[in-house]
Tab-separated table of C-alpha atoms and ligand atoms in Angstrom:
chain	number	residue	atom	x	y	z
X	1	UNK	CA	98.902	-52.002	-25.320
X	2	UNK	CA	98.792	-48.233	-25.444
X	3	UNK	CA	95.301	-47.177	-23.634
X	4	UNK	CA	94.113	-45.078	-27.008
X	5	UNK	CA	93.763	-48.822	-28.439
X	6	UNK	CA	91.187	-50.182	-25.797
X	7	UNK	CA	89.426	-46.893	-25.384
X	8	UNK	CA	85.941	-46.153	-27.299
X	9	UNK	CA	86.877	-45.238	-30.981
X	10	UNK	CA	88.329	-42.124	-31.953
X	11	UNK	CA	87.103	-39.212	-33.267
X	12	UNK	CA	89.761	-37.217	-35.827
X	13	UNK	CA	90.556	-33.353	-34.625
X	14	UNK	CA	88.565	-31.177	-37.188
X	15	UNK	CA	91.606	-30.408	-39.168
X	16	UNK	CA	93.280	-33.726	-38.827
X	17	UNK	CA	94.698	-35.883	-41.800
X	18	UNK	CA	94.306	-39.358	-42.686
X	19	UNK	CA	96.756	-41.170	-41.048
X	20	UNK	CA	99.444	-44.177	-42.248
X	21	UNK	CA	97.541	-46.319	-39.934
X	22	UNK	CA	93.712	-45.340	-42.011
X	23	UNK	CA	96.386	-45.401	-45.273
X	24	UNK	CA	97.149	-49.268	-44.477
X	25	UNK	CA	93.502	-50.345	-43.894
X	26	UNK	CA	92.355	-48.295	-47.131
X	27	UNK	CA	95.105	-49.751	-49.344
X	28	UNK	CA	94.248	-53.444	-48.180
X	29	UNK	CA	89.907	-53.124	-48.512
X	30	UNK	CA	89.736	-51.490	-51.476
X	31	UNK	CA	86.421	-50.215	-52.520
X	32	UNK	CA	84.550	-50.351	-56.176
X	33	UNK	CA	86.071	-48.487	-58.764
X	34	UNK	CA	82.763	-46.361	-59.993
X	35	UNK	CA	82.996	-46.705	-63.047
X	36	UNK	CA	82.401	-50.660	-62.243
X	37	UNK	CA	78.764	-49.830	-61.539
X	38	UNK	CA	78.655	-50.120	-65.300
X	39	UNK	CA	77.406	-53.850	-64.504
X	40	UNK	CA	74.877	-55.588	-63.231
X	41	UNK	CA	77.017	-57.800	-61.336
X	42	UNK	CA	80.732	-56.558	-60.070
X	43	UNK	CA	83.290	-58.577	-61.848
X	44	UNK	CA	84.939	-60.096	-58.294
X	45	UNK	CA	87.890	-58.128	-57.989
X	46	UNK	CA	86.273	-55.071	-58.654
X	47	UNK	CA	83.926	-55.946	-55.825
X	48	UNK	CA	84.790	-54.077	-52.453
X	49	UNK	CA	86.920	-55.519	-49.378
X	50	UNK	CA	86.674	-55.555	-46.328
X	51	UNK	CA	88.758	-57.334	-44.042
X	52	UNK	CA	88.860	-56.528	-39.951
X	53	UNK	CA	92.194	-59.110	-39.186
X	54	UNK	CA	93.961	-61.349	-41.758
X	55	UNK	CA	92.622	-63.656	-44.170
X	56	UNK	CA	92.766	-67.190	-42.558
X	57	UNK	CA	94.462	-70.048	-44.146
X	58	UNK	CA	91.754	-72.948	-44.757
X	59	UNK	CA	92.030	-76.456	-46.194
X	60	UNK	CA	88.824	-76.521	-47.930
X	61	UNK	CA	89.302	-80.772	-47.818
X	62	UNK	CA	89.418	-80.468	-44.010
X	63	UNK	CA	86.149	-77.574	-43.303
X	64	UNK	CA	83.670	-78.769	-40.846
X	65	UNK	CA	80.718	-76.330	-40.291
X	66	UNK	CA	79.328	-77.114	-36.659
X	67	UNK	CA	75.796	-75.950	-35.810
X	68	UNK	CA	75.289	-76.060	-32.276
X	69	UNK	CA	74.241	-74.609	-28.781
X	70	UNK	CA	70.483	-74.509	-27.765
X	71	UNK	CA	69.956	-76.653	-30.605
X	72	UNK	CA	68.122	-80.547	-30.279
X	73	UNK	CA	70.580	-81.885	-32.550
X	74	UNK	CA	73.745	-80.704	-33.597
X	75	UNK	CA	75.152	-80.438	-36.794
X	76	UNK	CA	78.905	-80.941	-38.797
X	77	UNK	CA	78.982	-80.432	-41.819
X	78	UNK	CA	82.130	-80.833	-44.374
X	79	UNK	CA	82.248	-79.036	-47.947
X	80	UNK	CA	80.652	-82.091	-49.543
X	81	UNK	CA	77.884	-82.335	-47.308
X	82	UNK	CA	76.695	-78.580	-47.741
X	83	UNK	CA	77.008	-79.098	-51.630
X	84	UNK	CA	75.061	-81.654	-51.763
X	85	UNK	CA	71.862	-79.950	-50.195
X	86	UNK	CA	69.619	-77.770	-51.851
X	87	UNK	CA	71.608	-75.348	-54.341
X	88	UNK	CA	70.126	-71.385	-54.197
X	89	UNK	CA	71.844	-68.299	-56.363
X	90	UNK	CA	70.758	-64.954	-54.975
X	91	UNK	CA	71.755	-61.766	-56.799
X	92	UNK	CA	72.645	-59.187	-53.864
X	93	UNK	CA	73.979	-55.817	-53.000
X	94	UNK	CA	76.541	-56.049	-50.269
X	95	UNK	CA	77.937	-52.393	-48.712
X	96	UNK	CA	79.943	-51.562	-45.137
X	97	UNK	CA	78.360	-50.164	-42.783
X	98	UNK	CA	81.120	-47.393	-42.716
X	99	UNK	CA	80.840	-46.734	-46.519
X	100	UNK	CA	81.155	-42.852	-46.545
X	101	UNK	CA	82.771	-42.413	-43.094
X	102	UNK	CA	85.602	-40.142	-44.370
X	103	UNK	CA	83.359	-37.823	-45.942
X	104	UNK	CA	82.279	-37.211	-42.662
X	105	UNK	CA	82.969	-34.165	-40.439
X	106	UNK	CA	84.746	-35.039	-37.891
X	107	UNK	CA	85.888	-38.098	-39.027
X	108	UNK	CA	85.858	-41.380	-37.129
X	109	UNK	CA	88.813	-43.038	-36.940
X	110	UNK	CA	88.818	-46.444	-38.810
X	111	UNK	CA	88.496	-47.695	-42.269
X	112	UNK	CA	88.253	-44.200	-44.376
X	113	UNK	CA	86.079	-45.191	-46.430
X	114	UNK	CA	84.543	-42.243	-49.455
X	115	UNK	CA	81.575	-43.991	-51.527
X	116	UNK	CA	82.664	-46.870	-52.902
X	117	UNK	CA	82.204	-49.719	-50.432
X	118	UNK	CA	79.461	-51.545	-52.231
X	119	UNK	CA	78.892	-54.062	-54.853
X	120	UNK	CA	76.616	-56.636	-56.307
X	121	UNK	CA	77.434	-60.782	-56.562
X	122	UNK	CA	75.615	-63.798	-57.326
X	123	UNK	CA	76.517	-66.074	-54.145
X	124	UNK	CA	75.530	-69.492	-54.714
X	125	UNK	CA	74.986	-71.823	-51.857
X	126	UNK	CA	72.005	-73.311	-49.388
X	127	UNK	CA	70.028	-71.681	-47.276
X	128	UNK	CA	70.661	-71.604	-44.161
X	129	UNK	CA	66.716	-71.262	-42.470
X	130	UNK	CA	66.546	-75.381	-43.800
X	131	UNK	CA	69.672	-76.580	-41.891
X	132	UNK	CA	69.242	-74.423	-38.928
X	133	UNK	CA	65.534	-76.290	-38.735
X	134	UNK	CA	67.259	-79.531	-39.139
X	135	UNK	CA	69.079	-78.983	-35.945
X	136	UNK	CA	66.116	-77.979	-34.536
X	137	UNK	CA	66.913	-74.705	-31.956
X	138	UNK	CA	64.904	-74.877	-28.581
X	139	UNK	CA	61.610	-72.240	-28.347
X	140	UNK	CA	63.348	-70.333	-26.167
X	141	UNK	CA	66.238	-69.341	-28.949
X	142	UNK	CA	67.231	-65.765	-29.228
X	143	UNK	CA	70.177	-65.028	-30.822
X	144	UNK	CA	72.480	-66.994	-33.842
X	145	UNK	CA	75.979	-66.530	-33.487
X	146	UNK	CA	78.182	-66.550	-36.527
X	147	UNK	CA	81.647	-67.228	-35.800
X	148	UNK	CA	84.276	-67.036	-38.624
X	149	UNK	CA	88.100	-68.196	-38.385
X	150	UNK	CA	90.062	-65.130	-38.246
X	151	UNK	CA	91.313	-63.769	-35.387
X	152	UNK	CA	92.356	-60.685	-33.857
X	153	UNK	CA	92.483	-57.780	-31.712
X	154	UNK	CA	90.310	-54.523	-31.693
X	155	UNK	CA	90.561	-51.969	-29.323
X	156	UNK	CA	91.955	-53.801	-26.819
X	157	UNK	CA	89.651	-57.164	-27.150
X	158	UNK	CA	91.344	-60.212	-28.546
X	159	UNK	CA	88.032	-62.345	-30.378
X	160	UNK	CA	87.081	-64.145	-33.427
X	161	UNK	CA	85.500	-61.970	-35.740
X	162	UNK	CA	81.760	-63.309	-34.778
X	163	UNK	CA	78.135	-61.892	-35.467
X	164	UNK	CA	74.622	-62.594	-34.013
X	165	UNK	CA	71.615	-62.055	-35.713
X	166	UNK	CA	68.028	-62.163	-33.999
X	167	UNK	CA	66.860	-65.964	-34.371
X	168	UNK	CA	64.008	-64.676	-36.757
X	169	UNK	CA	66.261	-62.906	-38.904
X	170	UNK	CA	68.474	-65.825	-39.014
X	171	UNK	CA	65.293	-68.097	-40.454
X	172	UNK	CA	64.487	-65.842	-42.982
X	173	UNK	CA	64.452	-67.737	-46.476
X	174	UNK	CA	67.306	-65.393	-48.269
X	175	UNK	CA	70.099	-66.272	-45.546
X	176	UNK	CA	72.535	-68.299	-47.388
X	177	UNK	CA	75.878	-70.196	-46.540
X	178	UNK	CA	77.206	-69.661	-49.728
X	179	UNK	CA	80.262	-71.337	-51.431
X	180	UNK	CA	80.509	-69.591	-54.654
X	181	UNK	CA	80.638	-66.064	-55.539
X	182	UNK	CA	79.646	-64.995	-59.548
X	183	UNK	CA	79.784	-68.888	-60.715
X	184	UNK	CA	83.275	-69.741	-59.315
X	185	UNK	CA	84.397	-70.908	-55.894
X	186	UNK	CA	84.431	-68.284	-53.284
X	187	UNK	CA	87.946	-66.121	-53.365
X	188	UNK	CA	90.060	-66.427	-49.982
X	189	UNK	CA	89.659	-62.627	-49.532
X	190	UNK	CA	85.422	-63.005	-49.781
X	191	UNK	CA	85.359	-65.767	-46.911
X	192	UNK	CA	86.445	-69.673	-48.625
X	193	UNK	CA	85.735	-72.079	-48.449
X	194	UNK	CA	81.992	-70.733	-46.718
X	195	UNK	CA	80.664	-67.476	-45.691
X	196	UNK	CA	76.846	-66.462	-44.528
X	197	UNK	CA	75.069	-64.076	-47.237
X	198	UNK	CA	72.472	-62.182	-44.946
X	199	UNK	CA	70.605	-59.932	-47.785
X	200	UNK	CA	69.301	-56.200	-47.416
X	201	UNK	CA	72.097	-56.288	-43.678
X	202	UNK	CA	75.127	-53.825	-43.953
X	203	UNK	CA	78.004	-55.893	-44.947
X	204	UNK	CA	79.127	-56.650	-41.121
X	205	UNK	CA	76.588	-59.661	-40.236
X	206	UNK	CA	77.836	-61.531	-43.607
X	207	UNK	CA	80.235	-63.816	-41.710
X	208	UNK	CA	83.285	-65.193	-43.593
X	209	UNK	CA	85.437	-68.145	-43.157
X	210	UNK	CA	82.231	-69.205	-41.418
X	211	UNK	CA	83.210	-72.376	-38.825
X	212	UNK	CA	80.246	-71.881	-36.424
X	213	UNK	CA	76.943	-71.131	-36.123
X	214	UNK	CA	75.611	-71.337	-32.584
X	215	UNK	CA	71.918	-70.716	-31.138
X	216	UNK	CA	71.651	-69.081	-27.462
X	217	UNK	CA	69.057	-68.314	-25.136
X	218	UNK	CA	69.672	-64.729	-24.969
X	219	UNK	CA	71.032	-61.517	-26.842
X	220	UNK	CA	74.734	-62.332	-28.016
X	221	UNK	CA	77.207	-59.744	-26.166
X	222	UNK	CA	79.602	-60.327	-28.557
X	223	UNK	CA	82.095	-57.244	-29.688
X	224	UNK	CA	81.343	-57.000	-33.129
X	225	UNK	CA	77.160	-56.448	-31.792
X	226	UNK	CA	77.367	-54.099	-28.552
X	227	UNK	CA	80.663	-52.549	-28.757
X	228	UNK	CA	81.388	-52.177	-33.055
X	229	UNK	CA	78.587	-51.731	-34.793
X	230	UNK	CA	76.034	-49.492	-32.846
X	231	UNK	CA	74.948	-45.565	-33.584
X	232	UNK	CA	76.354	-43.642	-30.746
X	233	UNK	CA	76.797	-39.729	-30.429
X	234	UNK	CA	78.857	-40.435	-27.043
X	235	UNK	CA	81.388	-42.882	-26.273
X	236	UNK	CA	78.798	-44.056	-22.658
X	237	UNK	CA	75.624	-44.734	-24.350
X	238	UNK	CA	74.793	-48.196	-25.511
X	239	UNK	CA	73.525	-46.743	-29.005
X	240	UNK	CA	71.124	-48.177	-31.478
X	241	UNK	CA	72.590	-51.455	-33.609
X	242	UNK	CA	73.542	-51.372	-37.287
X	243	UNK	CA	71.236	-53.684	-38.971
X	244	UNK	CA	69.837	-53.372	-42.486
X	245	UNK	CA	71.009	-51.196	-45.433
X	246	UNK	CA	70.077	-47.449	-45.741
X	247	UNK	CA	68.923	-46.315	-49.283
X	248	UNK	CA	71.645	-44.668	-51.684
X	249	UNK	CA	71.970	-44.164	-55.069
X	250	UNK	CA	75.717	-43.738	-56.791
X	251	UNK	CA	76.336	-41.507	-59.733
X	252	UNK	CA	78.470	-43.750	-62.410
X	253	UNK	CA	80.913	-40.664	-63.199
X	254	UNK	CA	80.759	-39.426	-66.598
X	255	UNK	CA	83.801	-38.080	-68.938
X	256	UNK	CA	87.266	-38.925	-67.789
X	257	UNK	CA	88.829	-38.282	-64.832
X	258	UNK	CA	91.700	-35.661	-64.018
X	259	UNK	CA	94.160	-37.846	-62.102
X	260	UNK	CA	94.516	-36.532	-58.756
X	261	UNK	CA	91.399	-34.525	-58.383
X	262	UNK	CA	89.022	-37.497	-59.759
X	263	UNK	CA	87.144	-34.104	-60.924
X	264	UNK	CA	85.280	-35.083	-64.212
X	265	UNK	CA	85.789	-33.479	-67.781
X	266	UNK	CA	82.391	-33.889	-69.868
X	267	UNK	CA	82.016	-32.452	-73.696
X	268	UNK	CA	79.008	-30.297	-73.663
X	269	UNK	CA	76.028	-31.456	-75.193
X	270	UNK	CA	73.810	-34.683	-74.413
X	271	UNK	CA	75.448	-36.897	-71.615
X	272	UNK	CA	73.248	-39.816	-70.451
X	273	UNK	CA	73.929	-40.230	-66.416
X	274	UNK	CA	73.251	-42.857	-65.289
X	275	UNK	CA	74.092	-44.949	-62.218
X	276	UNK	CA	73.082	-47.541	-58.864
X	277	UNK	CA	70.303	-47.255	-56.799
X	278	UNK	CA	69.920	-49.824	-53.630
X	279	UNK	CA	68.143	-50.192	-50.232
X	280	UNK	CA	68.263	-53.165	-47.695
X	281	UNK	CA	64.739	-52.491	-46.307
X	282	UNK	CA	62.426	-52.341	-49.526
X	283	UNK	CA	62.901	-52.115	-53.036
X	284	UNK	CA	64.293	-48.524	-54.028
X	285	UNK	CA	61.383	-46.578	-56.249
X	286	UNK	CA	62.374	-43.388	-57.046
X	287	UNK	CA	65.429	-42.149	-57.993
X	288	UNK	CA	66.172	-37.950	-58.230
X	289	UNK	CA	68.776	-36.074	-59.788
X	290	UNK	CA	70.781	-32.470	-59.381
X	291	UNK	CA	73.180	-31.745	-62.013
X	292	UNK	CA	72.731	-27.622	-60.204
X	293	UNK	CA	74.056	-28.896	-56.406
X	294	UNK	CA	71.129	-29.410	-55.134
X	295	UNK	CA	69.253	-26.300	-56.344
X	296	UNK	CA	66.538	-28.079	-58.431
X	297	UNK	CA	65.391	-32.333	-58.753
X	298	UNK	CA	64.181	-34.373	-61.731
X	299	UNK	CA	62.923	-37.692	-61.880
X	300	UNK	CA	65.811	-40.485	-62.948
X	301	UNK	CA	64.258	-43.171	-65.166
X	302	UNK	CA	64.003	-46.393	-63.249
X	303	UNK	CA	65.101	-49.598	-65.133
X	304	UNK	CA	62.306	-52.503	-64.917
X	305	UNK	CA	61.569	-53.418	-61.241
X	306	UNK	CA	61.270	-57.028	-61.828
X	307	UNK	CA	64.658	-57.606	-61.076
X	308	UNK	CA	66.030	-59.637	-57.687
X	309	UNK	CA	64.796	-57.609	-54.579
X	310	UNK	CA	68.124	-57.897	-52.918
X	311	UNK	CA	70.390	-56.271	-56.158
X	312	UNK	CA	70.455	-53.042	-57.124
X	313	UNK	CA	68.770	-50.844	-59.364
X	314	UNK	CA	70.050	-49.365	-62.607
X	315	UNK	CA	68.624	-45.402	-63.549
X	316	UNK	CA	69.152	-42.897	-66.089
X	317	UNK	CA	68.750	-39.778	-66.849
X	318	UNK	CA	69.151	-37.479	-70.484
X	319	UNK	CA	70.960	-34.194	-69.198
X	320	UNK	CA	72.450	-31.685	-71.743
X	321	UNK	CA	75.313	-30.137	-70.108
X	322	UNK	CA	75.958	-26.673	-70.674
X	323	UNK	CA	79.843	-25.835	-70.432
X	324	UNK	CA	81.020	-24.720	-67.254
X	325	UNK	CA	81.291	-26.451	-63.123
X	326	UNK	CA	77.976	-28.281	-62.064
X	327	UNK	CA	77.917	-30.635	-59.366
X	328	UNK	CA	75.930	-33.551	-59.709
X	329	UNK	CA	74.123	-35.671	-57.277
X	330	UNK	CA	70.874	-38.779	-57.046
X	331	UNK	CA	68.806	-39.687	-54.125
X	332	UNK	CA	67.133	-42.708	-53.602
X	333	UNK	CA	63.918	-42.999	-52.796
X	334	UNK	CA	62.330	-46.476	-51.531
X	335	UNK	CA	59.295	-48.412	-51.086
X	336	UNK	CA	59.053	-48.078	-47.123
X	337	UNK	CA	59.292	-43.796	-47.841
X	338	UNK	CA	63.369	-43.948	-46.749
X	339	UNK	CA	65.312	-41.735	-48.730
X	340	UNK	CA	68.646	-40.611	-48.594
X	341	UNK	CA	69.641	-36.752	-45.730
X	342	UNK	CA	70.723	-33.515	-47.606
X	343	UNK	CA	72.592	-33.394	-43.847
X	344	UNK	CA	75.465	-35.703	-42.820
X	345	UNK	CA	73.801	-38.311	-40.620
X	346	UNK	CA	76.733	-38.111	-37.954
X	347	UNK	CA	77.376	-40.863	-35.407
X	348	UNK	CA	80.785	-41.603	-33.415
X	349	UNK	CA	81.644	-44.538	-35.371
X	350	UNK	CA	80.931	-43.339	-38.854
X	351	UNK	CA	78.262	-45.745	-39.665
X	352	UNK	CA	75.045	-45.675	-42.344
X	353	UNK	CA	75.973	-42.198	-43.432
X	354	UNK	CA	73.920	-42.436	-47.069
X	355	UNK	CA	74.567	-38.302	-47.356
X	356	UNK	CA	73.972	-37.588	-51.240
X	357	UNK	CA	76.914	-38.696	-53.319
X	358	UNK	CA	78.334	-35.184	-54.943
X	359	UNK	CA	80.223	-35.305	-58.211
X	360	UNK	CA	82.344	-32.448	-59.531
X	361	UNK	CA	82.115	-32.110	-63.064
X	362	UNK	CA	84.011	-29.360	-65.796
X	363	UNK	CA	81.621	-29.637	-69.279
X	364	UNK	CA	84.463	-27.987	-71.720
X	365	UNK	CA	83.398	-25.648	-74.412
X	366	UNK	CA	83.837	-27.659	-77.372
X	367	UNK	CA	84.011	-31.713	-77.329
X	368	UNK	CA	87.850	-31.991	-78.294
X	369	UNK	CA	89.317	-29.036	-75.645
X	370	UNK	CA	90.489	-30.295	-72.135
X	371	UNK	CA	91.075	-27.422	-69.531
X	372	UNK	CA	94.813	-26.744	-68.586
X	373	UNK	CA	93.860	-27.554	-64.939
X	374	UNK	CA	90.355	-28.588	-63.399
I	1	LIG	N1	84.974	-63.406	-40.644
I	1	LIG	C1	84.807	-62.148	-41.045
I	1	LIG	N2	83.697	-61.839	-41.724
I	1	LIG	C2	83.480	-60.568	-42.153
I	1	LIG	C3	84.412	-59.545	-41.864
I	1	LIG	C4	85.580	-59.898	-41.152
I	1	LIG	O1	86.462	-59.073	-40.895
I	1	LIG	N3	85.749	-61.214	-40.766
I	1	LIG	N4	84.141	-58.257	-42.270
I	1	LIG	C5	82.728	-57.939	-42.456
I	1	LIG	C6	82.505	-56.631	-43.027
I	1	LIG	S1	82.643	-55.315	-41.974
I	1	LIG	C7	82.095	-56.464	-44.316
I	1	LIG	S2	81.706	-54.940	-44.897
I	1	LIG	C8	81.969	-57.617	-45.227
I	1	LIG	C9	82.770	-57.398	-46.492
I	1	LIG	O2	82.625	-58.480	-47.367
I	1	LIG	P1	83.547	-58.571	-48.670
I	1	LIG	O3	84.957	-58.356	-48.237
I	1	LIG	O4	83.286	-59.895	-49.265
I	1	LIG	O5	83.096	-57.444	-49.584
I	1	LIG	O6	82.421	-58.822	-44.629
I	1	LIG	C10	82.033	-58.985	-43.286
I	1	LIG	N5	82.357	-60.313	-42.851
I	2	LIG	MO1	81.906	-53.393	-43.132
């Protein structure tokens, strides 16, 4: 194996292109289409993908779940078994860590993600804090491992694609092993037969193809938690772990698109924006908006905040678009004060960057003329 594959991950010359090899990974996790933040809930093939090795080949009749390791009594569980136990649907907001990494300057090297690695399901299943009680985990627990049943190789490691998450985290009432995704059984690409659902955490500790869950006695050292998955500015440092969802808000882009550009042709006149607003550490409470690039902010109208603390929220906002270029931006704002950098939060592995979304827009002159070229 060529040494540039086991090394730390790479960091893209300034003036270097996407690659086939980002080109391959892009084409096969595809991210939201924008305009699907229309919904409430992501219609599941319009929800984002993301996929470190290949999609593993289950028999749903023959799934056993183990729980095990510092644990008094272990558990195996088949399909049946975790069906019949307490049945939970939480609405959530799911987005990868590296959602926005290509925007960055330079670029990491790895999934190229732009803005659209999010979306929002109802995953039905049972919680996970009752079962992991049931098999009672010693006082001196740490750690829960999630191991799922793909395999692979990343930069130079041969593992299982596995997760641990701090034993408190791992008891908290919202963790779910769910088995259905928006009222039907779960897709093979979203983790079937059973995957963990670990709300307001970046995409990466939602384990699919879940096989294992295992309770140790000290931090898990696993890959995917002190190797992937931390905030380093050099390759040496240990860095800080990637845990729990940064606040963004999307714009849902308005007009029609030009095809190759994705630049946005809007009639002039009244143009209701309106668009996504999410956090994973508190529910989001403000939302602003720039249709001047960042020159001036207005409030966005909030939609009710009754809704389920783990989804996202919808906002609006009335803007009458004079003809001519604007670009148009919203920042989220949420309940613990976190809101979203006017400054590219850089790290080597591309991770949590929530940098302001920024939408090109052309407002024509009259409602019926397209430009020749945008
Ligand atoms: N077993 C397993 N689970 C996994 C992954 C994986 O590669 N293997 N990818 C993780 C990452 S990085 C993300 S962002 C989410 C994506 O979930 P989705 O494909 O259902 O949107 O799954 C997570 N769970
Ligand atoms: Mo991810």
């Amino acid at each position: 194996m060529r040494d540039e594959l086991s090394g730390p991950a790479r960091v893209a010359e300034p003036d270097e292109a996407i690659s086939y090899e980002e080109l391959a990974l892009a084409a096969r996790n595809h991210a939201l289409p924008l305009e699907a933040l229309r919904y409430d809930v992501t219609p599941v093939g319009m929800h984002y993908l993301l996929t470190h090795f290949d999609i593993p080949d289950i028999d749903p009749d023959s799934y056993v779940l183990t729980i095990g390791g510092r644990v008094r009594r272990p558990l195996r569980l088949d399909l049946a078994a975790l069906r019949a136990r307490e049945r939970v649907t939480h609405r959530v907001t799911m987005e990868c860590a590296g959602n926005g990494r290509a925007l960055l300057q330079p670029r990491p090297v790895s999934q190229p993600w732009l803005t659209g690695a999010v979306g929002t399901a109802e995953w039905t299943g049972t919680p996970l804090a009752p079962l992991l009680r049931e098999a009672g985990p010693a006082t001196d627990a740490v750690d829960v491992v999630f191991t799922g049943a793909d395999h692979g190789v990343e930069r130079g490691v041969a593992q299982d694609y596995q997760r641990g998450l701090p034993v408190t985290e791992a008891l908290r009432e919202e963790m779910l092993l769910a088995y259905e995704m928006n009222g039907a059984a779960l897709p093979p690409q979203h983790g079937a037969p059973v995957r963990l659902v670990a709300p307001g955490w970046y995409g990466m500790a939602h384990v699919k193809w879940l096989r294992e869950i295992t309770v140790l006695d000290e931090e898990f050292d696993g890959f995917q938690n002190t190797v992937a998955y931390r905030l380093r500015q050099d390759p040496d440092e240990p860095g800080e772990p990637v845990t729990r969802i940064e606040p963004r808000a999307l714009v849902r882009p308005p007009g029609y698109p030009d095809f190759m550009s994705r630049a946005r042709v809007v009639p002039p006149g009244r143009c209701v924006l309106d668009g996504r607003a999410w956090s994973g550490h508190a529910p989001v409470s403000r939302v602003e908006v720039t249709t001047d690039g960042g020159a001036s902010w207005v409030e966005a109208t909030l939609d009710a905040g009754d809704g389920p603390p783990w989804a996202w929220r919808r906002w609006w906002y009335e803007w009458h678009a004079p003809p001519g270029r604007h670009t148009l931006s919203a920042r989220a704002t949420d309940a613990t004060g976190r809101t979203q950098p006017l400054a590219q939060p850089w790290n080597r592995g591309g991770f949590a960057n929530n940098l302001v979304q920024r939408v090109d827009v052309f407002v024509t002159d009259t409602p019926a003329a397209p430009p020749a070229s945008i």
